[in-house]
Coordinates of C-alpha atoms in Angstrom, one line a residue:
X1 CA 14.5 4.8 4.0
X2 CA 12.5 2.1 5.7
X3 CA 9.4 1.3 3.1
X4 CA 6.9 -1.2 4.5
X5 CA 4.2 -3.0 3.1
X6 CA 1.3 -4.5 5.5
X7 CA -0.2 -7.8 4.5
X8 CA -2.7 -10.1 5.8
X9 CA -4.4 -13.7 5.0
X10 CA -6.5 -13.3 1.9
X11 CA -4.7 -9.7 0.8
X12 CA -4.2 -9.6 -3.2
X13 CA -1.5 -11.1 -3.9
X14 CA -0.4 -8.1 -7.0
X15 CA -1.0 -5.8 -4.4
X16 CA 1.8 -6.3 -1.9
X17 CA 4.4 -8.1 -4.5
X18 CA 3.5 -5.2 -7.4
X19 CA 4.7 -2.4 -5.2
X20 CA 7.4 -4.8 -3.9
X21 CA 8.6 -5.4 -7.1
X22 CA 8.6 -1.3 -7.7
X23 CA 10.4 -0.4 -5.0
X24 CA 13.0 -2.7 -4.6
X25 CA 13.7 -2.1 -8.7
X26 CA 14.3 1.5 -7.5
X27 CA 16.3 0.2 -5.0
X28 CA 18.8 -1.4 -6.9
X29 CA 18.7 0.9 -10.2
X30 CA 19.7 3.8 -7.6
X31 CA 21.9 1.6 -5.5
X32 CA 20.5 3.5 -2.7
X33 CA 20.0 2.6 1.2
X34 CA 16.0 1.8 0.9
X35 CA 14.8 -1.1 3.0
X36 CA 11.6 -2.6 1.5
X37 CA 9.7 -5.4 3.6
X38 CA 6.4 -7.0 4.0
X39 CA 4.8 -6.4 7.6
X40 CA 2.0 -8.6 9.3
X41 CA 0.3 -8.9 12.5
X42 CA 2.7 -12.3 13.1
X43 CA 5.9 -13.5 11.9
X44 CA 4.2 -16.9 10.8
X45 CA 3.4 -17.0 7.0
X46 CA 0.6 -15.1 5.7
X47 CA -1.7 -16.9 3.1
X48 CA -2.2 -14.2 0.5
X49 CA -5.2 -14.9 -2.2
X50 CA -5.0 -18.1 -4.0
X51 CA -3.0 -20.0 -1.4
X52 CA 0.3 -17.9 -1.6
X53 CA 2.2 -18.4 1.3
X54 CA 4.7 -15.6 2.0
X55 CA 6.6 -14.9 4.9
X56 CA 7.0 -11.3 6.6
X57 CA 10.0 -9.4 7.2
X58 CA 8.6 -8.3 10.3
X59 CA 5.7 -8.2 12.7
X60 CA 4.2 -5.7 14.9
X61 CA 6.4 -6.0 17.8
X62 CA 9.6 -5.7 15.9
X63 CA 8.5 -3.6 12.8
X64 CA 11.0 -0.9 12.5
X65 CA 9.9 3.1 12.2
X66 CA 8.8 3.6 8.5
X67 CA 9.0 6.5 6.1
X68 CA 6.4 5.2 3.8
X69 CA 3.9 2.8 4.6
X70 CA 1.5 0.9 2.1
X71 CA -1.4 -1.3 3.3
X72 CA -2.4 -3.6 0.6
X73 CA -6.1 -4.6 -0.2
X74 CA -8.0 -8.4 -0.7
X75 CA -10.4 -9.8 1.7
X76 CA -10.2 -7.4 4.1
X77 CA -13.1 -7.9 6.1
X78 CA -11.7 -10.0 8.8
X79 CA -8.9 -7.2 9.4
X80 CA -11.6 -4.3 9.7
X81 CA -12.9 -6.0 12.6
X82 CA -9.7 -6.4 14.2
X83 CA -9.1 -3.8 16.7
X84 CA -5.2 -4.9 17.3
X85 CA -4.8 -3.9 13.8
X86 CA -6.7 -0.9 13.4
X87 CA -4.7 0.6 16.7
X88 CA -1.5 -0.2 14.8
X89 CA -2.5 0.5 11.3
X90 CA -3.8 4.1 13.1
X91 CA -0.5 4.4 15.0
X92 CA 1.7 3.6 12.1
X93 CA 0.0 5.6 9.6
X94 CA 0.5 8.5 12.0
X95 CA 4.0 8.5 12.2
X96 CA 4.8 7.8 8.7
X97 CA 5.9 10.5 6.1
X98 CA 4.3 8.8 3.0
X99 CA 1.1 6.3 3.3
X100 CA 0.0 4.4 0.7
X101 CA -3.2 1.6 -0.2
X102 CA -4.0 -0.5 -2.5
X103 CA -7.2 -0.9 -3.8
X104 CA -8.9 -2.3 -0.9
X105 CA -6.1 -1.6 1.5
X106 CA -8.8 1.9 1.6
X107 CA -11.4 0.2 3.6
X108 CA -8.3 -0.6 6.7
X109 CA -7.3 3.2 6.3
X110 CA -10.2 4.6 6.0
X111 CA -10.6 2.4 9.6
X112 CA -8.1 4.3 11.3
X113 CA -10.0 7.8 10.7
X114 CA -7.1 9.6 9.2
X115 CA -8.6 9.9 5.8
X116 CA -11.5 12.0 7.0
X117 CA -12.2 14.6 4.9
X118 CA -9.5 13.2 2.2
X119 CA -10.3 12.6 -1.7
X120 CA -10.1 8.5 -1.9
X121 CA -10.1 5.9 -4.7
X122 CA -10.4 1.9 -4.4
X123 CA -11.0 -0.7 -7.1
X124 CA -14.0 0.6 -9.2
X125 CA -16.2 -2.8 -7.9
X126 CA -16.0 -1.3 -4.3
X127 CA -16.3 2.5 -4.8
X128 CA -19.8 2.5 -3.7
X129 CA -19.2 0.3 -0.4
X130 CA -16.4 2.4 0.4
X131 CA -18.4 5.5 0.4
X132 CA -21.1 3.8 2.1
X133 CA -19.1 2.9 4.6
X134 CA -17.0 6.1 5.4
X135 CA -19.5 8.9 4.7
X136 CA -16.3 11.7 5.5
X137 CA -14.9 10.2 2.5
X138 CA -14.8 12.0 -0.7
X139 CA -14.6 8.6 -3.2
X140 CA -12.9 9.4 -6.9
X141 CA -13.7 7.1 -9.8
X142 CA -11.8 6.8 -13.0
X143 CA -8.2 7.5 -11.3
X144 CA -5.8 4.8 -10.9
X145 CA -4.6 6.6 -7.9
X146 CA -5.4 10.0 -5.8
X147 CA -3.1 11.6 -3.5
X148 CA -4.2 14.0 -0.4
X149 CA -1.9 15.0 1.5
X150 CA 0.3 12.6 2.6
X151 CA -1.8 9.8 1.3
X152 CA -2.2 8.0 -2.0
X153 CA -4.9 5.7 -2.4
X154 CA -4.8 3.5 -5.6
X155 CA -7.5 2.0 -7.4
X156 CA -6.9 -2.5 -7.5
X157 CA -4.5 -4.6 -8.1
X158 CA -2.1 -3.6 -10.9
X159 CA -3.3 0.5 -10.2
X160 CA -0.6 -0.5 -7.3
X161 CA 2.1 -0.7 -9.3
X162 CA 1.3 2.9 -11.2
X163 CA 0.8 4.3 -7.5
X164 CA 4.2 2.9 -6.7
X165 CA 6.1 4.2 -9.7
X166 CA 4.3 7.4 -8.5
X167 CA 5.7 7.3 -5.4
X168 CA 9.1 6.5 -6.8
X169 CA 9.3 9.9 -8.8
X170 CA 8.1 11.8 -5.5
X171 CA 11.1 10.2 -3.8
X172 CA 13.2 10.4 -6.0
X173 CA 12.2 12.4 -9.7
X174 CA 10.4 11.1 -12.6
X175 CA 13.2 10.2 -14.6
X176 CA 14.0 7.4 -12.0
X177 CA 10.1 6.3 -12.3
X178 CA 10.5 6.1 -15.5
X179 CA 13.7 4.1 -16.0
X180 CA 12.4 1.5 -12.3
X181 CA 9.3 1.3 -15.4
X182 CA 11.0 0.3 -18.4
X183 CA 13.5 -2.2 -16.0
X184 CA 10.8 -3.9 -15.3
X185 CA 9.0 -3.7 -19.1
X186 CA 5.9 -2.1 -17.6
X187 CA 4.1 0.5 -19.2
X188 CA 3.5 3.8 -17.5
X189 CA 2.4 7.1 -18.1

């Protein structure tokens, strides 16, 4: 299973190394075949918030087919107005089983159009520009994550890591959640 996380200058750091962190425990508590790597528009180094310099597994061109997808939040303005990554966010999301945000990550979904009509959450500072924004959106407060369909939207930053453990007992069961949880001294549930 291919799971890829999209990052971008300015994203949250939590929010791409959280779920990260989840899903690579998973990985190697069930000594399974997942694949977990961080995606951007380039393969040179992203500067994540607070000058955090990570460098992608992949880029655009050579991003392999994904079965879940998360796109991470931060300053996310920039991205919304790029229409390279909106076509690719839009084409990716589409052909992915599972897609995912975190906390702001919402704004570059909601982007794409594919959560029309969908019950949303985003951090609880930017619930009211997110439903501002995308009037199609239905906009839940007070819920570290929401799922529709195939897509979970989480609320910020460490509501990422309870969306990914979420995620984790959907793939796999809640027992698994549960024990990725305690591996990684987190409380959940």
């Amino acid at each position: 299973m291919n799971i890829g996380i999209y990052i971008y200058d300015d994203a949250e750091v939590l929010d791409f190394s959280g779920p990260f962190e989840v899903f690579s425990t998973a990985k190697r508590l069930a000594n399974n075949d997942w694949q977990v790597s961080l995606i951007a528009q380039t393969n040179g180094p992203v500067n994540a918030r607070g000058g955090f310099s990570v460098n992608p597994h992949y880029s655009f061109a050579d991003c392999p087919e994904l079965d879940v997808f998360i796109v991470v939040g931060g300053d996310h303005t920039h991205e919304l107005e790029k229409s390279t990554v909106i076509e690719w966010l839009t084409h990716t999301a589409s052909t992915t089983k599972r897609v995912a945000s975190v906390c702001t990550g919402a704004f570059l979904l909601a982007k794409t159009g594919l959560l029309c009509k969908k019950n949303v959450t985003t951090h609880w500072q930017d619930q009211s520009d997110l439903a501002a924004m995308f009037k199609d959106l239905t906009v839940i407060a007070n819920k570290r994550w929401v799922t529709d369909g195939k897509f979970t939207t989480s609320g910020g930053i460490s509501a990422g890591i309870d969306m990914s453990l979420a995620l984790v007992a959907e793939l796999i069961n809640k027992e698994h959640a549960l024990l990725t949880a305690k591996q990684m001294e987190y409380a959940w549930l």
